[in-house]
Coordinates of C-alpha atoms in Angstrom, one line a residue:
M953 CA -7.7 71.0 94.5
A954 CA -6.9 67.3 94.5
G955 CA -7.6 67.1 90.8
N956 CA -5.3 70.1 90.1
S957 CA -2.5 68.5 92.2
T958 CA -2.8 65.3 90.3
L959 CA -2.6 67.1 87.0
F960 CA 0.4 69.1 88.2
R961 CA 2.3 65.9 89.3
M962 CA 1.4 64.3 85.9
W963 CA 2.8 67.3 84.1
V964 CA 6.0 67.1 86.1
L965 CA 6.5 63.5 85.4
L966 CA 5.9 64.0 81.7
T967 CA 8.3 66.9 81.6
L968 CA 11.1 64.9 83.2
A969 CA 10.4 61.9 80.9
A970 CA 10.4 64.2 77.9
R971 CA 13.8 65.7 78.9
A972 CA 15.1 62.2 79.4
G973 CA 13.9 61.1 76.0
H974 CA 11.5 58.4 77.2
V975 CA 8.2 59.8 76.1
L976 CA 9.1 59.4 72.4
G977 CA 9.1 55.6 73.0
Q978 CA 9.5 53.0 70.3
P979 CA 9.3 49.2 70.4
D980 CA 12.6 47.3 70.8
Q981 CA 12.0 45.5 67.5
L982 CA 9.9 46.2 64.4
D983 CA 9.4 43.9 61.5
V984 CA 7.8 44.4 58.1
V985 CA 5.6 41.8 56.4
S986 CA 4.5 42.0 52.7
M987 CA 2.7 39.8 50.3
A988 CA 4.0 39.7 46.8
L989 CA 3.2 37.9 43.5
K990 CA 6.7 37.8 42.2
V991 CA 10.0 39.7 42.5
S992 CA 9.9 43.1 40.8
C993 CA 11.6 46.5 40.6
V994 CA 8.7 47.9 42.7
N995 CA 8.8 45.5 45.7
R996 CA 12.6 45.7 45.7
R997 CA 12.2 49.5 46.0
M998 CA 9.6 48.9 48.7
V999 CA 12.2 47.0 50.8
D1000 CA 15.0 49.6 50.1
S1001 CA 12.8 52.6 50.9
L1002 CA 11.4 51.2 54.2
D1003 CA 14.9 50.1 55.3
K1004 CA 16.0 53.7 54.6
F1005 CA 13.1 55.7 56.0
L1006 CA 11.2 53.7 58.5
Q1007 CA 11.8 54.5 62.2
P1008 CA 12.6 52.5 64.1
R1009 CA 14.6 50.8 61.4
P1010 CA 13.1 47.4 60.6
R1011 CA 14.9 44.4 62.0
R1012 CA 13.6 42.1 59.3
F1013 CA 11.5 41.9 56.2
H1014 CA 9.2 38.9 55.8
I1015 CA 7.9 38.4 52.3
V1016 CA 5.2 35.8 51.6
A1017 CA 5.0 34.8 47.9
P1018 CA 3.9 31.9 45.7
K1019 CA 7.4 31.5 44.2
G1020 CA 10.9 33.1 43.9
C1021 CA 11.9 33.1 47.5
D1022 CA 15.6 32.7 46.6
R1023 CA 15.4 35.9 44.5
F1024 CA 13.5 37.8 47.2
E1025 CA 16.2 37.0 49.7
R1026 CA 18.9 38.5 47.5
Y1027 CA 17.3 41.9 48.1
S1028 CA 18.9 42.2 51.5
S1029 CA 20.3 40.1 54.3
K1030 CA 17.2 41.2 56.3
V1031 CA 14.8 39.5 54.0
R1032 CA 13.1 36.2 54.9
C1033 CA 10.8 34.6 52.4
Y1034 CA 8.0 32.1 52.8
L1035 CA 6.0 30.2 50.2
E1036 CA 2.4 31.2 50.7
D1037 CA 0.7 27.8 50.4
A1038 CA 3.2 26.3 53.0
L1039 CA 3.0 29.0 55.6
V1040 CA -0.3 28.4 57.3
P1041 CA -1.5 24.8 57.6
N1042 CA -4.6 24.1 55.5
L1043 CA -4.8 27.7 54.2
T1044 CA -4.4 27.9 50.4
S1045 CA -6.2 29.7 47.6
A1046 CA -7.9 26.4 46.7
V1047 CA -9.2 25.9 50.2
V1048 CA -10.6 29.4 50.3
R1049 CA -12.2 28.8 46.9
G1050 CA -13.8 25.7 48.3
W1051 CA -15.2 27.6 51.3
L1052 CA -16.7 30.2 49.0
H1053 CA -18.2 27.5 46.8
D1054 CA -19.9 25.8 49.8
R1055 CA -21.4 29.1 50.9
F1056 CA -22.5 30.5 47.5
S1057 CA -23.4 27.3 45.5
Q1058 CA -27.1 28.1 45.8
R1059 CA -26.7 31.5 44.2
P1060 CA -27.1 32.1 40.4
A1061 CA -24.2 30.7 38.4
A1062 CA -23.0 34.1 37.4
D1063 CA -22.9 35.3 41.0
L1064 CA -21.1 32.1 42.1
Q1065 CA -18.5 32.7 39.5
R1066 CA -18.0 36.3 40.5
V1067 CA -17.3 35.3 44.1
L1068 CA -15.0 32.5 43.1
D1069 CA -13.1 34.9 41.0
R1070 CA -12.5 36.8 44.3
S1071 CA -11.1 33.8 46.2
T1072 CA -7.5 34.9 45.8
W1073 CA -8.4 38.3 47.2
F1074 CA -10.0 36.8 50.3
Y1075 CA -7.1 34.3 50.6
Q1076 CA -4.5 37.2 50.6
Q1077 CA -6.4 38.9 53.4
F1078 CA -6.5 35.7 55.5
L1079 CA -2.8 35.3 55.1
K1080 CA -2.1 38.7 56.4
L1081 CA -4.3 38.1 59.4
A1082 CA -2.6 34.7 60.1
V1083 CA 1.1 35.7 59.8
A1084 CA 1.2 36.9 63.4
Q1085 CA 0.8 33.3 64.5
Y1086 CA 2.8 31.5 61.8
I1087 CA 5.8 33.5 60.8
P1088 CA 8.7 32.3 63.1
D1089 CA 10.3 34.9 65.4
L1090 CA 8.1 37.7 64.2
A1091 CA 8.4 40.9 66.3
Q1092 CA 5.6 41.8 68.6
H1093 CA 4.9 44.9 66.6
F1094 CA 5.1 44.5 62.8
L1095 CA 4.0 46.6 59.8
I1096 CA 2.1 44.8 57.0
F1097 CA 2.9 47.0 54.0
D1098 CA 1.6 46.4 50.5
S1099 CA 4.4 45.4 48.2
D1100 CA 3.6 48.0 45.6
M1101 CA 3.9 51.0 48.1
I1102 CA 7.2 52.9 48.4
A1103 CA 8.3 55.1 51.3
L1104 CA 9.4 58.7 50.3
H1105 CA 10.3 60.4 53.6
P1106 CA 11.4 59.5 57.1
L1107 CA 8.2 58.1 58.7
T1108 CA 7.0 56.3 61.8
W1109 CA 4.0 54.6 63.3
F1110 CA 5.0 55.4 66.9
L1111 CA 4.0 58.6 68.6
P1112 CA 4.7 60.1 72.1
L1113 CA 2.0 59.6 74.7
N1114 CA 1.5 63.3 74.9
A1115 CA 1.4 64.0 71.1
D1116 CA -0.4 67.2 70.1
P1117 CA -3.8 66.1 68.8
A1118 CA -3.8 68.9 66.3
R1119 CA -0.6 67.8 64.7
I1120 CA -0.8 64.0 64.6
T1121 CA 1.4 62.9 61.7
G1122 CA 3.4 59.9 60.5
A1123 CA 6.4 62.2 59.6
A1124 CA 9.3 61.2 61.7
L1125 CA 11.1 64.5 61.7
V1126 CA 8.7 67.2 63.1
S1127 CA 9.7 70.5 64.5
P1128 CA 8.8 71.2 67.2
P1129 CA 8.4 67.6 68.4
L1130 CA 4.8 66.3 68.6
N1131 CA 4.9 66.2 72.4
V1132 CA 5.9 69.9 72.7
S1133 CA 3.5 72.8 72.5
A1134 CA 4.2 74.8 69.3
T1135 CA 3.4 78.0 71.2
S1136 CA 4.8 77.6 74.7
G1137 CA 7.6 75.1 73.9
Q1138 CA 6.5 73.1 77.0
P1139 CA 5.7 69.4 77.1
L1140 CA 2.0 68.7 76.5
P1141 CA -0.3 66.6 78.8
P1142 CA -1.0 63.1 77.7
L1143 CA -3.4 62.7 74.8
Y1144 CA -5.4 60.3 77.0
P1145 CA -5.4 61.7 80.6
A1146 CA -5.3 59.2 83.4
A1147 CA -8.4 59.0 85.7
G1148 CA -9.3 57.4 89.0
A1149 CA -7.4 55.7 91.8
A1150 CA -5.3 53.5 89.4
A1151 CA -4.0 56.6 87.6
T1152 CA -3.2 58.3 90.9
R1153 CA -1.2 55.2 92.1
A1154 CA 0.7 55.2 88.7
I1155 CA 1.6 58.8 89.0
A1156 CA 2.7 58.4 92.6
A1157 CA 4.9 55.4 91.6
G1158 CA 6.5 57.4 88.8
N1159 CA 5.2 55.0 86.2
T1160 CA 4.7 57.3 83.2
T1161 CA 3.9 54.4 80.8
A1162 CA 0.8 53.6 82.9
V1163 CA -0.5 57.2 82.9
T1164 CA -2.6 56.5 79.8
A1165 CA -6.0 55.2 80.9
A1166 CA -8.9 56.5 78.9
A1167 CA -12.3 57.2 80.3
S1168 CA -13.4 53.8 79.0
N1169 CA -10.9 52.1 81.4
C1170 CA -8.5 51.5 78.6
T1171 CA -4.9 50.9 79.6
N1172 CA -2.0 51.4 77.2
P1173 CA 0.8 48.9 78.0
H1174 CA 3.3 50.8 75.9
P1175 CA 5.3 54.1 76.3
F1176 CA 3.9 55.2 72.9
L1177 CA 0.8 55.6 70.8
T1178 CA 0.5 53.9 67.4
L1179 CA -0.6 55.8 64.3
I1180 CA -3.6 55.1 62.2
H1181 CA -3.4 56.6 58.7
V1182 CA -6.6 57.8 57.0
G1183 CA -7.8 58.6 53.5
G1184 CA -8.8 55.2 52.2
W1185 CA -11.4 54.4 49.6
K1186 CA -14.8 53.9 51.2
P1187 CA -17.4 51.7 49.5
H1188 CA -21.1 52.2 50.0
A1189 CA -21.3 49.0 51.9
G1190 CA -19.7 45.5 52.2
Y1191 CA -16.7 46.1 54.5
Q1192 CA -19.0 47.9 56.9
H1193 CA -21.8 45.4 57.1
T1194 CA -19.4 42.4 57.5
Y1195 CA -17.6 44.1 60.4
Q1196 CA -20.9 44.8 62.1
L1197 CA -22.1 41.1 61.6
L1198 CA -18.8 39.9 63.1
T1199 CA -18.5 42.2 66.0
G1200 CA -21.9 43.7 66.7
R1201 CA -20.3 47.2 66.3
P1202 CA -20.3 49.7 63.5
I1203 CA -17.0 50.0 61.7
I1204 CA -15.0 53.1 62.5
P1205 CA -14.1 55.6 59.8
S1206 CA -11.6 58.5 59.9
P1207 CA -12.8 61.1 62.4
S1208 CA -11.4 63.9 60.3
D1209 CA -12.9 63.2 56.9
G1210 CA -15.1 60.0 57.2
S1211 CA -12.7 58.1 54.9
S1212 CA -11.9 54.4 55.4
L1213 CA -8.8 53.0 57.0
V1214 CA -7.9 50.9 54.0
T1215 CA -4.6 52.6 53.5
H1216 CA -2.5 49.8 52.0
H1217 CA -0.9 48.8 55.4
I1218 CA -1.6 48.2 59.0
L1219 CA 0.6 48.2 62.1
V1220 CA -0.1 45.1 64.1
Y1221 CA 0.5 44.2 67.8
K1222 CA 0.5 40.4 68.0
P1223 CA -1.6 40.1 71.2
Y1224 CA -4.3 42.4 69.8
M1225 CA -4.4 40.4 66.6
A1226 CA -4.9 37.1 68.5
Q1227 CA -7.7 38.7 70.5
F1228 CA -9.3 40.2 67.4
L1229 CA -9.4 36.8 65.6
G1230 CA -10.8 35.2 68.7
N1231 CA -13.5 37.8 69.0
I1232 CA -14.7 37.5 65.4
T1233 CA -14.9 33.7 65.6
G1234 CA -18.5 32.7 65.6
P1235 CA -19.8 30.0 68.0
Q1236 CA -20.4 27.6 65.1
H1237 CA -16.6 27.6 64.5
A1238 CA -15.3 27.8 68.1
G1239 CA -12.2 25.7 68.6
K1240 CA -11.7 25.1 64.8
H1241 CA -8.5 25.7 63.1
L1242 CA -9.0 29.0 61.1
G1243 CA -12.5 29.3 62.6
W1244 CA -12.2 33.1 62.3
A1245 CA -11.7 32.9 58.5
M1246 CA -14.7 30.7 58.1
S1247 CA -16.7 33.1 60.3
V1248 CA -15.6 36.0 58.0
L1249 CA -16.9 34.1 55.0
D1250 CA -20.2 33.2 56.8
A1251 CA -20.7 37.0 57.3
V1252 CA -19.8 37.7 53.7
A1253 CA -22.3 35.0 52.6
A1254 CA -25.0 36.8 54.6
L1255 CA -24.7 39.8 52.3
R1256 CA -27.4 39.7 49.7
E1257 CA -26.1 42.1 47.1
M1258 CA -23.2 40.9 45.0
G1259 CA -21.8 44.4 44.9
E1260 CA -21.3 44.1 48.6
V1261 CA -19.9 40.6 48.4
N1262 CA -17.3 41.9 45.9
V1263 CA -16.0 44.2 48.7
G1264 CA -17.1 41.9 51.5
F1265 CA -14.3 42.2 53.9
S1266 CA -11.3 44.4 54.7
E1267 CA -8.6 42.9 56.9
Y1268 CA -7.0 46.4 57.4
W1269 CA -10.1 48.3 58.3
S1270 CA -11.6 45.6 60.4
Y1271 CA -8.5 45.1 62.6
L1272 CA -8.0 48.8 63.1
S1273 CA -11.6 49.4 64.0
W1274 CA -11.5 46.6 66.5
V1275 CA -8.4 48.1 68.1
Q1276 CA -10.1 51.5 68.3
D1277 CA -13.2 49.9 69.8
N1278 CA -11.3 47.9 72.4
Y1279 CA -8.1 49.9 73.0
P1280 CA -8.8 53.5 72.1
C1281 CA -6.1 54.9 74.3
T1282 CA -3.4 53.1 72.4
V1283 CA -3.9 54.8 69.0
A1284 CA -4.1 58.2 67.3
F1285 CA -5.5 59.1 63.9
A1286 CA -3.5 61.1 61.4
R1287 CA -5.0 64.6 60.9
R1288 CA -5.2 64.1 57.2
R1289 CA -4.2 61.8 54.4
E1290 CA -0.4 61.6 54.1
W1291 CA 0.0 59.0 51.3
T1292 CA -1.1 58.7 47.7
R1293 CA -2.0 55.7 45.6
T1294 CA -0.5 57.1 42.5
P1295 CA 2.9 58.7 41.9
A1296 CA 3.4 62.2 40.5
T1297 CA 3.8 60.7 37.0
A1298 CA 1.9 57.5 36.1
P1299 CA 4.1 54.5 35.4
A1300 CA 5.3 54.7 31.9
P1301 CA 7.7 52.7 29.7
L1302 CA 11.4 53.4 30.3
P1303 CA 13.9 54.0 27.5
I1304 CA 15.1 50.4 28.0
S1305 CA 13.4 47.1 27.2
V1306 CA 13.7 43.4 27.7
T1307 CA 14.6 41.1 24.8
P1308 CA 13.6 37.4 25.4
A1309 CA 16.1 34.8 24.2
R1310 CA 14.2 33.2 21.3
Q1311 CA 15.4 31.0 18.5
R1312 CA 14.0 33.2 15.7
K1313 CA 15.1 36.1 13.5
L1314 CA 12.4 38.6 14.7
I1315 CA 13.7 40.1 18.0
E1316 CA 10.9 41.3 20.3
H1317 CA 11.6 44.2 22.6
I1318 CA 9.3 44.4 25.6
P1319 CA 9.1 47.8 27.4
I1320 CA 9.1 47.9 31.2
C1321 CA 7.9 50.5 33.8
C1322 CA 9.9 50.9 37.0
P1323 CA 10.0 53.6 39.6
T1324 CA 12.8 56.1 38.9
A1325 CA 14.5 58.5 41.2
S1326 CA 13.1 61.5 39.5
N1327 CA 9.5 60.3 39.6
L1328 CA 9.8 59.4 43.3
E1329 CA 11.5 62.8 44.1
A1330 CA 8.6 64.6 42.4
T1331 CA 6.1 62.6 44.4
A1332 CA 8.0 63.2 47.6
G1333 CA 8.1 66.9 46.7
A1334 CA 4.3 67.0 47.0
G1335 CA 4.6 66.0 50.7
W1336 CA 3.4 62.4 50.6
L1337 CA 5.0 60.0 53.0
F1338 CA 4.6 57.0 50.8
T1339 CA 3.2 56.3 47.4
G1340 CA 1.7 53.4 45.4
Y1341 CA 3.3 52.2 42.2
E1342 CA 0.9 49.8 40.7
L1343 CA 2.0 48.2 37.5
G1344 CA -0.8 45.6 36.9
H1345 CA -3.4 48.1 35.9
H1346 CA -1.2 49.6 33.1
H1347 CA -1.2 47.4 30.1
H1348 CA 1.7 49.2 28.5
C1349 CA 3.9 48.2 31.4
N1350 CA 3.6 44.5 30.4
Y1351 CA 3.6 43.3 34.0
H1352 CA 1.6 40.2 33.1
H1353 CA 3.6 39.4 29.9
P1354 CA 4.7 35.7 29.9
V1355 CA 8.3 36.7 29.8
F1356 CA 7.9 38.2 33.3
E1357 CA 6.1 35.2 34.8
Q1358 CA 9.0 34.5 37.2
G1359 CA 9.9 38.2 37.9
Y1360 CA 9.6 41.7 36.7
A1361 CA 12.9 43.7 36.2
D1362 CA 14.0 43.2 39.8
W1363 CA 17.5 44.1 38.6
F1364 CA 16.4 47.7 38.0
L1365 CA 17.1 50.1 40.8
D1366 CA 17.6 53.7 39.7

């Protein structure tokens, strides 16, 4: 009977909170962080789309790039830009290349060159993990979002504590709300029921934000859950082995389809990121600046197959697995993949082109590919919440043409 009484009191508190609008909690501030090579029509659209669709609306966009900060900051008054090699002390692409060389110099020359060619890839991952500490006045919760992804519908990463497990989604406008039963119309119990004396005290005190302890003794400090998207590409090995070497735990895939959590973004909570980086730092690097990054590369260097080294670490999947391992009551997995890497129609040259100013008679017209309203509407019509728009893989888009060295059609916004 005592258990039934506790559950009833919990239901009453959640009902009152739902009617007062408190269960659908959100952080006071949310920022967006993105890494970009140069200004482009795609990353300009990324900023515009998230500013339009993301809930809560982003306070600020922080873009980390090797050049062009003055042009990035023209996108919006919300944009702050940082030069990548100056953001984190002693973290540059050249430094990471040197770390890799030290660890792989005894491998065959061809293997060494392969891993050195991946130095920028590892460097970009380390930057994403370091920004929580080094970007000034960064919000406690921030979304790292790939600069070639574009939001298509209202979306959120914050869910009510009593979200319906069968309907977990990143869509921001859901009817009925996620915390209401689709059959009875009544508020649902919390996704992670409270247990034990601490939960009883929290209920008695009327503290609905504390009624979130999982069976593992997890405590959620927030009045919301955070969403983990699923559906990422899953290599045979590499990501998985490195995570296990760093944490002693198996990496965690999507519970619905076994896919990876490499979904071109992560939502970060700064205190958890600090704990994660401390946890993966090996004793050989304890107390060192960027010891966690060196520990990651030590783990990558322990992989024998170069195919694994090539996909030797995932900052996204590793952080999210660690959070799920250590704070399972704070997160909820999407029920299915809600994003796509490719738009409805592949990037194609537009009926406009760029003509470089050259002192010669032959005029060269260089086609460009940029996201158009019609293409994005068609992709949104398929139900995806956000889509990729990758130009670098399409030779006909001329993304790497010398004329676009400083920027790619950032003036285009259809």
